[in-house]
XYZ file of C-alpha atoms in Angstrom:
559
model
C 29.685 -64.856 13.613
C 29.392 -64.278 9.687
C 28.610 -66.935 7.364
C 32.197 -67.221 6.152
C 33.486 -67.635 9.519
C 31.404 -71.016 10.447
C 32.818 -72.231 6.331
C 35.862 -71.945 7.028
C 36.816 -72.144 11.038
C 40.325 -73.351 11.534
C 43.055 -72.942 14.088
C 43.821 -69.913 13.440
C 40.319 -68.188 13.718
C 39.820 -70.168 17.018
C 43.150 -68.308 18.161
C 41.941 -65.696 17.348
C 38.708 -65.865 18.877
C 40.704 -66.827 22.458
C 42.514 -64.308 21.988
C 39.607 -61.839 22.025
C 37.758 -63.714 24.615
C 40.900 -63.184 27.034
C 40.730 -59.730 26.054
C 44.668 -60.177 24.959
C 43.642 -58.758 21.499
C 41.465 -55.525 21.129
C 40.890 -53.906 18.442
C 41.308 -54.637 14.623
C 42.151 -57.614 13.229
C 44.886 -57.108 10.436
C 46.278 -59.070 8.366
C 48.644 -59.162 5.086
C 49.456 -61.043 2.085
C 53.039 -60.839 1.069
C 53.983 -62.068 -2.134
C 57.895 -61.756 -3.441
C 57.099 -60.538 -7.348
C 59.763 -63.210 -8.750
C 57.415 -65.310 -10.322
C 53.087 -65.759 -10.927
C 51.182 -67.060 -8.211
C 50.261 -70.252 -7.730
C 46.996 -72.365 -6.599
C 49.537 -72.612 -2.965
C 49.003 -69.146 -2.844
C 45.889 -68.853 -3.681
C 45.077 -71.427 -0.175
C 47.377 -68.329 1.699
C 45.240 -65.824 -0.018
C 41.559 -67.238 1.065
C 43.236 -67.814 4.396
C 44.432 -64.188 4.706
C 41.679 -62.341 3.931
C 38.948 -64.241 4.712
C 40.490 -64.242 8.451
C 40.734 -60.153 8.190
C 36.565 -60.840 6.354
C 35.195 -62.942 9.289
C 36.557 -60.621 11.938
C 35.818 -57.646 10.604
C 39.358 -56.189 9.730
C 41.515 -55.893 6.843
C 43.969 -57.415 4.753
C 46.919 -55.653 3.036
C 48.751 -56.667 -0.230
C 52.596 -56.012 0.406
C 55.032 -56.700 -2.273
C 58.430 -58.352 -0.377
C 60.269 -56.532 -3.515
C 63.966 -56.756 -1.194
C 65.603 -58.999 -4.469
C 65.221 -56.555 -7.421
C 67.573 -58.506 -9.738
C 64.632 -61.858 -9.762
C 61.493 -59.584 -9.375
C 59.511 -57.402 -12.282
C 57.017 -55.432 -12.918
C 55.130 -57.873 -15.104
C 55.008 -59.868 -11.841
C 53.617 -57.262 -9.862
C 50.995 -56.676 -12.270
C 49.975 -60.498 -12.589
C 49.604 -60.556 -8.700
C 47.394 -57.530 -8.324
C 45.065 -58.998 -11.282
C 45.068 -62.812 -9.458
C 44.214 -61.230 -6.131
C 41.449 -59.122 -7.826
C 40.227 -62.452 -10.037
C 39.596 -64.177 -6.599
C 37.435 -61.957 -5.259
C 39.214 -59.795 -2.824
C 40.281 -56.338 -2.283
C 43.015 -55.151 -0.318
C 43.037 -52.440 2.458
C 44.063 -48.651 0.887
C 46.968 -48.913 -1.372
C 49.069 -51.839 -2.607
C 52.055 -51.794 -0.376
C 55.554 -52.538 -1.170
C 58.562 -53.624 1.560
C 60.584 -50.973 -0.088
C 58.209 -48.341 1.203
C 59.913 -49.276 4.200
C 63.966 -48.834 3.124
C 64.372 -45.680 4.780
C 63.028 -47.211 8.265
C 64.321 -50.471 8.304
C 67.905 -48.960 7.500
C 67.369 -47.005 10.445
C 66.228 -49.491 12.691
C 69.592 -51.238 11.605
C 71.709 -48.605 12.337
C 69.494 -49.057 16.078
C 70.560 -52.431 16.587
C 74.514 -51.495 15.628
C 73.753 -48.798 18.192
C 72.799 -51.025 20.869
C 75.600 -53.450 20.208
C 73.131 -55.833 18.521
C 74.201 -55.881 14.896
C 77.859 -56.127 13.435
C 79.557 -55.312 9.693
C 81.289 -58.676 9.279
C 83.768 -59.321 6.255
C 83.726 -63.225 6.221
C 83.233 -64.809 2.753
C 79.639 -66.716 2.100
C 82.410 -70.036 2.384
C 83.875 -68.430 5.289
C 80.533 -67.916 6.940
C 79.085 -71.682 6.012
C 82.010 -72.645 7.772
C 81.413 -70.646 11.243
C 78.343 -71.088 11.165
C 78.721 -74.781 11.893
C 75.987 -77.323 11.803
C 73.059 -79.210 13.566
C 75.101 -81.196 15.852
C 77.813 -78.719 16.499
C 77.869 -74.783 17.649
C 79.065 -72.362 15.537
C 82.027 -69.465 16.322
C 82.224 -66.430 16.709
C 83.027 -64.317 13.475
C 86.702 -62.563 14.034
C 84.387 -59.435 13.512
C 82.235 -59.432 15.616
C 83.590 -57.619 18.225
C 84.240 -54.113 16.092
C 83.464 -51.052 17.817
C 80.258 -49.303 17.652
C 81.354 -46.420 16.153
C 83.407 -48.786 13.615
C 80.433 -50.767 12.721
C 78.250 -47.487 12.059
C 81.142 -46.050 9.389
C 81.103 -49.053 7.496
C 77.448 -49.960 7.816
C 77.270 -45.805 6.160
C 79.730 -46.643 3.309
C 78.095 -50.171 2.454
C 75.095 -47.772 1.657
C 77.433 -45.238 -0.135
C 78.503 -47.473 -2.427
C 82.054 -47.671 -1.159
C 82.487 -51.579 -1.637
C 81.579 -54.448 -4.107
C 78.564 -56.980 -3.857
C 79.790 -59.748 -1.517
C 82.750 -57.587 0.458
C 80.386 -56.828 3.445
C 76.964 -57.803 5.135
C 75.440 -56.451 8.364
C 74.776 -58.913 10.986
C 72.547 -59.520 13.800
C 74.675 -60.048 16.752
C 72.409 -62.863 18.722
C 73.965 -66.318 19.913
C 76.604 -68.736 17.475
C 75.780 -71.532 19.853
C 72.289 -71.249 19.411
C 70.321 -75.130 18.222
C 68.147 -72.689 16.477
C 70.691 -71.865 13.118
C 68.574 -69.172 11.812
C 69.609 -67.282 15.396
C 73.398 -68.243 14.555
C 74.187 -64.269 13.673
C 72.262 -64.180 10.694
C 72.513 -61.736 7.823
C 70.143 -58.012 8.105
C 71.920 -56.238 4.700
C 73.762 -57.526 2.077
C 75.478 -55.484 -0.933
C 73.385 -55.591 -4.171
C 73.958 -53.534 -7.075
C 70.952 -53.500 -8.902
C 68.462 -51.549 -10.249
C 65.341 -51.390 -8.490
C 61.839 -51.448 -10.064
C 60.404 -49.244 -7.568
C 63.058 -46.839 -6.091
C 65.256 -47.183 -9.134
C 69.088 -46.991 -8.086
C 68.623 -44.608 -4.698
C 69.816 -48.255 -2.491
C 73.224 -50.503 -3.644
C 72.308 -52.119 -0.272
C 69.200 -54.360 0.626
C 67.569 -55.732 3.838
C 67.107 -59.760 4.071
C 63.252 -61.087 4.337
C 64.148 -62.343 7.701
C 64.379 -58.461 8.860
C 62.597 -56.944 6.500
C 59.453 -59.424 7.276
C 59.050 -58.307 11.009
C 59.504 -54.538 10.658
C 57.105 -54.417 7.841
C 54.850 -56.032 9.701
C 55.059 -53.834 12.666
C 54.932 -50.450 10.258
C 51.554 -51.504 9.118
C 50.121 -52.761 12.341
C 49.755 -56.049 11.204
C 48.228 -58.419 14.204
C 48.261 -61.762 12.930
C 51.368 -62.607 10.532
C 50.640 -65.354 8.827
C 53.010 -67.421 7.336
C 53.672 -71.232 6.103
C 55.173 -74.252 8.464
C 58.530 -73.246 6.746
C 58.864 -70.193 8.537
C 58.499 -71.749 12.100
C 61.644 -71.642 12.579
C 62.020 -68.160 11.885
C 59.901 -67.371 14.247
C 62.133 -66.672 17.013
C 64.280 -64.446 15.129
C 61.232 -62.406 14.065
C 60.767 -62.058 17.544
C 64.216 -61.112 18.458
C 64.181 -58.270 15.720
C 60.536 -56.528 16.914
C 61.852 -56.896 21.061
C 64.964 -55.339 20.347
C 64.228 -52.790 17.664
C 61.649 -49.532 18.839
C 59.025 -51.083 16.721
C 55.447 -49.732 17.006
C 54.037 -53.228 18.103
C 54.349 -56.772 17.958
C 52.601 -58.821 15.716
C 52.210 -62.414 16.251
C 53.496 -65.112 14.153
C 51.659 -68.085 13.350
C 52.092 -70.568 11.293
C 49.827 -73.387 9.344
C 50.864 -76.374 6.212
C 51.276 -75.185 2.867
C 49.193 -76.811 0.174
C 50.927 -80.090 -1.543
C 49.204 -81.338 -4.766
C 50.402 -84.678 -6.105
C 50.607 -84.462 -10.082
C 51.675 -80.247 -9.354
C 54.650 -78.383 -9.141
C 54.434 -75.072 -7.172
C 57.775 -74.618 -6.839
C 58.528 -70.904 -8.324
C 61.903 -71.604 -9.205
C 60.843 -75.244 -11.443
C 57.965 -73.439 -12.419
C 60.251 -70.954 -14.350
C 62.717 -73.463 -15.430
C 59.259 -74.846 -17.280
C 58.700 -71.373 -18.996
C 62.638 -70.692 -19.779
C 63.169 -73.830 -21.436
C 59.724 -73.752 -23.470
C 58.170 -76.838 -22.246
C 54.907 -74.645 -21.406
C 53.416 -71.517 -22.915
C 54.517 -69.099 -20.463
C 53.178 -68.219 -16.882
C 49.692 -68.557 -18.228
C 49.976 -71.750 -19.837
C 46.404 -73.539 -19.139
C 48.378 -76.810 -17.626
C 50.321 -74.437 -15.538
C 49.116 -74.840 -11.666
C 49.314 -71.435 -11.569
C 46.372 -68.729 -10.902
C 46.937 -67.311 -14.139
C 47.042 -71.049 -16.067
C 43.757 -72.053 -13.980
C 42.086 -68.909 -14.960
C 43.160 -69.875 -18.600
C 41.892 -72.913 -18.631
C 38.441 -72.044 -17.177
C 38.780 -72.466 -13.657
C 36.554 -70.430 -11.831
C 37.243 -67.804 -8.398
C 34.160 -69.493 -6.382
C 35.838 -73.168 -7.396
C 39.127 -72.465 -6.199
C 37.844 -70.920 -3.255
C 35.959 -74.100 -2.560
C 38.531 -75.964 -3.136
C 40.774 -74.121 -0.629
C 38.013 -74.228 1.872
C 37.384 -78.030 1.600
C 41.397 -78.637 2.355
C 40.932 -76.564 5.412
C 43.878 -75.185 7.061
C 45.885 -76.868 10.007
C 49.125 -77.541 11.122
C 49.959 -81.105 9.746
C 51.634 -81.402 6.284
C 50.660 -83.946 3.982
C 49.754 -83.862 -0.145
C 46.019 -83.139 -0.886
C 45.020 -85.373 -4.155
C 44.657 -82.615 -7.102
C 41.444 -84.806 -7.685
C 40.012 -82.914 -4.919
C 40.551 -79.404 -7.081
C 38.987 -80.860 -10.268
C 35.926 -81.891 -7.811
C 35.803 -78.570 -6.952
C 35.371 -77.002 -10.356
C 32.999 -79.908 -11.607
C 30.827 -79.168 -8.636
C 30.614 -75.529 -9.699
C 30.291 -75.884 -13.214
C 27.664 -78.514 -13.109
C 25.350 -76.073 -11.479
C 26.394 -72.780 -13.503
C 27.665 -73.681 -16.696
C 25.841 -73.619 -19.427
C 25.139 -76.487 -21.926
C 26.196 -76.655 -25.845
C 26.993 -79.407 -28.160
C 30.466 -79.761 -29.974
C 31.802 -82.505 -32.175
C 34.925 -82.731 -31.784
C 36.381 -85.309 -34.675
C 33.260 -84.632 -37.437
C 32.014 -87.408 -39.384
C 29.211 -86.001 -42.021
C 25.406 -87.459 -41.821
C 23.405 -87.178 -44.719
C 19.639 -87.589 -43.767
C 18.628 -89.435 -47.315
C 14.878 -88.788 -46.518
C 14.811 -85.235 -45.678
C 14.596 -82.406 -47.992
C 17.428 -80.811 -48.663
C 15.807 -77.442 -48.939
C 14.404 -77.647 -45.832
C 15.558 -76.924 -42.368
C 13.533 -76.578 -38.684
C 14.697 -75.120 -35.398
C 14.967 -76.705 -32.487
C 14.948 -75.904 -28.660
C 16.931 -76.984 -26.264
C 17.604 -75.873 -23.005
C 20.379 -73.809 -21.733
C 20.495 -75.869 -18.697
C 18.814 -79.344 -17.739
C 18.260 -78.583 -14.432
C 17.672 -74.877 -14.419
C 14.782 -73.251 -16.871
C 15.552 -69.730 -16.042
C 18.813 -70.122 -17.643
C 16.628 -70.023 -20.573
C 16.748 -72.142 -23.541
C 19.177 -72.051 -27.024
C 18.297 -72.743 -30.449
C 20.177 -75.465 -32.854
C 19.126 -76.164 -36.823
C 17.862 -79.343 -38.228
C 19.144 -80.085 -41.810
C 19.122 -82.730 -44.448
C 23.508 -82.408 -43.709
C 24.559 -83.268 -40.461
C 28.177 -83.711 -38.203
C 28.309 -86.504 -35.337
C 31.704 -87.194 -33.575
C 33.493 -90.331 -35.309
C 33.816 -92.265 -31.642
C 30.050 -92.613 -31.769
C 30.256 -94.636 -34.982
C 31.668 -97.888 -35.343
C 30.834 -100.750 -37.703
C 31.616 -103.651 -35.299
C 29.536 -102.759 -31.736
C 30.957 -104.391 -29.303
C 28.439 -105.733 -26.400
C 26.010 -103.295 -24.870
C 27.066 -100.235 -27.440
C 24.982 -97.342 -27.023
C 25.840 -95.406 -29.858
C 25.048 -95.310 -34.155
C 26.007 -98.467 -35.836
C 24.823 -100.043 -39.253
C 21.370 -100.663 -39.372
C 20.886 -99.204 -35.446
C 19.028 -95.972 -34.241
C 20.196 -93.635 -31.890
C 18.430 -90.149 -30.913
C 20.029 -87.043 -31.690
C 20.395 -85.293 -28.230
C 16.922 -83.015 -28.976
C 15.981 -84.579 -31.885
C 14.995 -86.597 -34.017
C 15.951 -90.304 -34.038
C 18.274 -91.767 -36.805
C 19.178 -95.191 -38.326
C 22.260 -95.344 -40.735
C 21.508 -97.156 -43.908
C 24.783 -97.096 -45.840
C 28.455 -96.334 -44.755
C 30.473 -94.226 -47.471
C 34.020 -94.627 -47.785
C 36.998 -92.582 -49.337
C 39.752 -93.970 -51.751
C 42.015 -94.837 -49.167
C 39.215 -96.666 -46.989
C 38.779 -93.918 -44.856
C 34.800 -93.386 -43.484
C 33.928 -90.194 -44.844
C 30.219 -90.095 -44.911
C 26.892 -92.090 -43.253
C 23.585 -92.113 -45.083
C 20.859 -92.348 -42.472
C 17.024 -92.026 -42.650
C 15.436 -90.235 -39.933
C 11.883 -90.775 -38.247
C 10.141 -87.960 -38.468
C 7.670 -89.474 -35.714
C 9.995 -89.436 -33.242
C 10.683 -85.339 -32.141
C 10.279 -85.265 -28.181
C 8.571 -89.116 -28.419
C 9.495 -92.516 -28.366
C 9.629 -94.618 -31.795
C 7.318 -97.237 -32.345
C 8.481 -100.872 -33.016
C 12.053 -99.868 -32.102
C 14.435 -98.745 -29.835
C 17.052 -96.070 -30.523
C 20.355 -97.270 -29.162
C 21.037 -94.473 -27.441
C 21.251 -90.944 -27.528
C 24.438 -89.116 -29.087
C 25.274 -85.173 -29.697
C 25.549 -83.644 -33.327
C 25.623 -80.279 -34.949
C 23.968 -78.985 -38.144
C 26.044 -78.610 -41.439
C 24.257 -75.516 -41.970
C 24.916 -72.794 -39.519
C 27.618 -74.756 -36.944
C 31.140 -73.115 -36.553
C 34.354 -74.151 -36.694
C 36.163 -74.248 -33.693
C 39.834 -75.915 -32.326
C 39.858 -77.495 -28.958
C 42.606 -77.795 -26.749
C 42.631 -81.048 -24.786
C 44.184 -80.082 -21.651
C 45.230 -82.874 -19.029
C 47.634 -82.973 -16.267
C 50.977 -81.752 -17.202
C 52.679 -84.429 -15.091
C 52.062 -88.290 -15.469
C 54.001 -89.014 -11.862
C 52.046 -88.641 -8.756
C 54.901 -86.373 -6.819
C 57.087 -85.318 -9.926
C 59.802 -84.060 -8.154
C 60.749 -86.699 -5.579
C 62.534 -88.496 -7.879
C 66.081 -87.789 -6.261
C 68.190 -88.935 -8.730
C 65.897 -88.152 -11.885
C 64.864 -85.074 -12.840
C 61.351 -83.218 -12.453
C 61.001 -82.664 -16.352
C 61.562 -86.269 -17.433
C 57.644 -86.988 -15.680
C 56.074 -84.147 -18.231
C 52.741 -85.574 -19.511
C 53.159 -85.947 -23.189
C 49.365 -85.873 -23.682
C 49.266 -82.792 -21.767
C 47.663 -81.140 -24.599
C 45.829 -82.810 -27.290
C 44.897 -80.006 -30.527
C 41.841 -80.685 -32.342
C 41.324 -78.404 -35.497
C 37.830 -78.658 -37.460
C 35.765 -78.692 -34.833
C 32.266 -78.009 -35.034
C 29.904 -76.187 -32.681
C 26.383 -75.272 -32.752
C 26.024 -71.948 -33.767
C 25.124 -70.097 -30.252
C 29.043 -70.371 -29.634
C 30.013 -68.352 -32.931
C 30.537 -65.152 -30.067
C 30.451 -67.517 -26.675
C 30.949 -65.796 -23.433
C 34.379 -65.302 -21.855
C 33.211 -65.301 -18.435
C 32.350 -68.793 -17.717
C 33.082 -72.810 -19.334
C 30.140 -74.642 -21.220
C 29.427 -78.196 -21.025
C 29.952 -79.668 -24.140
C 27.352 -82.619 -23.700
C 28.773 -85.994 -23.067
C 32.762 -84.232 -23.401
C 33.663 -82.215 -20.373
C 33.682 -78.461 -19.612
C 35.572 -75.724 -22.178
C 36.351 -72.285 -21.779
C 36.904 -69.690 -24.378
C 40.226 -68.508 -24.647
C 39.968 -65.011 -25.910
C 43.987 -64.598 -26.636
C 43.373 -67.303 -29.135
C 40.269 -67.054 -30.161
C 40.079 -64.810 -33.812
C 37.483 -62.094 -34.285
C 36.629 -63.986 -37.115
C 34.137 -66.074 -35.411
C 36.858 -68.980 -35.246
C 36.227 -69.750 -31.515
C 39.374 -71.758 -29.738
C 38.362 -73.640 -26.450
C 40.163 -75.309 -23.817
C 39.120 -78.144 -21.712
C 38.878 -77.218 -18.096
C 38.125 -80.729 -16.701
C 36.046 -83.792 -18.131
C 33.031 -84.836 -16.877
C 34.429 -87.759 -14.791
C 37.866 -88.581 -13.184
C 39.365 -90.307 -16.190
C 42.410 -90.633 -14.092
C 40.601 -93.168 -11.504
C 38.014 -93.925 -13.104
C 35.571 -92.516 -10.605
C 32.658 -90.048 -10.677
C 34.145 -86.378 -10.206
């Protein structure tokens, strides 16, 4: 058994593995991921994505992307194209081409016209009211539609001029002729084709007629000799009328069904259809948006492929619902980044140091390491000057108890520096701090002072050579731990109003004037930040959003 396989053994694998040991499966594993392109993906997905083709990985098979493209009027192009790159981002390729449902129009009409042919399937002209109302409800049976009963020949005609174009959206649907009376609803007749006029983005305006995902589902499946469909606890249910349509259909096999929990984050939305509500109405930046929970948003914000994998194989899959804590994601990125990510020092809210004692002529370079805790990373350099920026949160002129950072007349160290003791506090017009005059010990590079203790040990930049950066202060975009189970409230009314938090004046050291793109930094003592290139200028005016702090401000625990 691979490596993968003992990670991430679940349910499904094991099976699987029965299966083989019974010698009930030979062959190929193959399996599929079948996104509808109405929307981006989502970190949900991304759990059915690991799942998917790491089970087609471990056993040696493959995994196809399919489009389920069967509802042109809420699907695009641009969605298509977001799902390839996600898939791609995460590390995994599908098998040959990208596949599409409508690849399959031409057969799964066909295999309709079967099922009329066999007395299985039925035109029926019953309103959607009309229906709701046959159809009747958990405690009662349903009746029999007044059409069911058409001749064969009958039901062929019109199931011909529905495709011709000979009647309006809504006049007619095609239905499977199985059992009103049926505790199972989704057995209760339920609708194969339905009229849509509507341009398709892959086979343009050839079909005015399109195949539900309840029928499409199975026979695309079975076209692509899919073994193990995989598919969400929603779709339990289903199951039986997947099974119905392969056994009575001339399918080229059977795939099996199975089903596991979909992912539930507390403080996250994955709901598609809220998620685009939140992009219509302009409460987020698009799809992409960095607070979005969606693969495109994470990937913004600085999440990284191996953390979300992680992530997805720490929740494990199983049958039982339940809400994983979205704490348990931003453990998985701080566990990766802490390792990887490289170190650099940003002051976020400047507050100007002028070393009184040291020339200001003069300036020395430093080293400091790339990372603590890993020399071959290498090591960066940062310049000493007589002008200095510290962050205005490590000042204050009152300490409180136990403070660990610069106040009048105290010493900190400059994280690999010198140490520093502030002599005089310079104020603005208004009040306003605007400048400390420190002396520095010029003693105390890489050593300890004598007679004195530095308070602490704070981050800074150089006046000379930093940059100026803006940092977006990303946090969770909902303050309510299951935003939309407020029945009587509405989902948008828990929005996080410090969601985002824009610093402008920033300072960096000067490594970060062309940072890399492929992976956050630690800013020392702040949190990790990522490089967004779409707002980033060529300029050399760096923007950087805040994947996740250092610790769990929410909880106040340790990440």
């Amino acid at each position: 058994m691979s490596a993968e396989s003992k990670k991430a053994h679940n349910f499904i694998q094991s099976l699987i593995e029965d299966a083989i040991a019974k010698g009930e499966h030979t062959g190929k594993v193959v399996t599929r991921f079948p996104p509808e392109p109405n929307g981006y993906l989502h970190v949900g997905h991304a759990k059915s994505i690991c799942l998917n083709f790491g089970i087609a990985r471990t056993f040696g098979g493959e995994c196809n992307l399919r489009f389920d493209d069967t509802n042109p009027e809420k699907e695009s192009q641009e969605y298509i194209d977001a799902i390839k790159q996600d898939v791609e981002w995460l590390g995994y390729e599908w098998a040959d081409e990208v596949r599409y449902a409508s690849d399959y129009f031409d057969a799964i009409y066909d295999f309709a016209v079967e099922l009329i042919e066999k007395g299985k399937a039925y035109v029926c002209a019953l309103t959607a009211d009309q229906m709701a109302e046959y159809r009747g409800s958990l405690k009662a049976p349903g009746r029999n539609s007044p059409y069911r009963d058409r001749p064969v020949e009958e039901n062929l005609q019109l199931f011909r001029d529905m495709r011709d174009g000979k009647y309006q959206n809504g006049e007619l649907v095609l239905r499977a002729k199985i059992d009103m009376a049926s505790p199972n609803i989704n057995l209760r007749d339920p609708i194969l084709y339905r009229i849509r006029y509507a341009e398709h983005h892959q086979t343009g305006d050839k079909w005015c007629i399109y195949p539900m995902y309840d029928f499409t589902h199975p026979i695309s499946d079975a076209m692509e000799g899919i073994t193990h469909s995989l598919c969400t606890l929603e779709f339990e249910d289903h199951r039986p009328l997947y099974d119905w349509v392969l056994d009575n259909i001339s399918a080229p096999c059977h795939p099996r069904q199975i089903e596991f929990a979909r992912l539930n984050l507390n403080y996250t939305i994955t709901s598609k259809r809220k998620l685009k509500r939140l992009v219509d109405e302009g409460y987020v930046d698009g799809w992409n948006d960095p607070r979005m929970p969606t693969i495109s948003g994470m990937r913004h914000r600085g999440y990284t492929p191996e953390s979300i994998r992680n992530f997805c194989d720490m929740i494990g899959v199983n049958k039982a619902g339940g809400t994983v804590d979205v704490g348990m994601l931003e453990h998985a990125i701080r566990e990766d980044l802490n390792v990887r990510a490289p170190r650099a020092m940003c002051v976020m809210r400047p507050l100007r140091v002028t070393l009184t004692n040291y020339p200001a002529d003069q300036t020395e370079t430093l080293t400091l390491p790339v990372h603590p805790q890993n020399p071959e990373m290498g090591e960066r350099e940062v310049t000493w000057s007589q002008v200095l920026y510290i962050d205005r949160e490590d000042f204050v002129e009152e300490p409180p108890r136990k403070w660990k950072r610069l106040a009048p007349a105290q010493a900190v160290r400059l994280r690999g520096g010198y140490v520093m003791t502030c002599r005089e506090v310079v104020r603005d017009e208004s009040g306003e701090i605007v400048e400390l005059r420190c002396e520095y010990d010029p003693r105390t590079l890489g050593v300890n002072p004598e007679g004195y203790k530095a308070n602490g040990v704070i981050h800074w930049v150089s006046a000379v050579d930093s940059v100026e950066a803006d940092i977006n202060l990303y946090d969770r975009l909902f303050n309510h731990e299951s935003p939309d189970s407020d029945k009587e409230g509405d989902f948008i009314d828990h929005l996080n109003p410090d969601s985002l938090v824009r610093l402008e004046g920033a300072r960096v050291e000067k490594s970060l004037a062309q940072p890399r793109t492929d992976l956050p930094y630690q800013f020392e003592r702040e949190g990790y930040f990522f490089c967004d290139q779409g707002q980033s200028d060529a300029a050399g005016h760096p923007v950087f959003n805040r994947t996740v702090t250092l610790r769990d401000s929410w909880t106040g625990g340790n990440g």
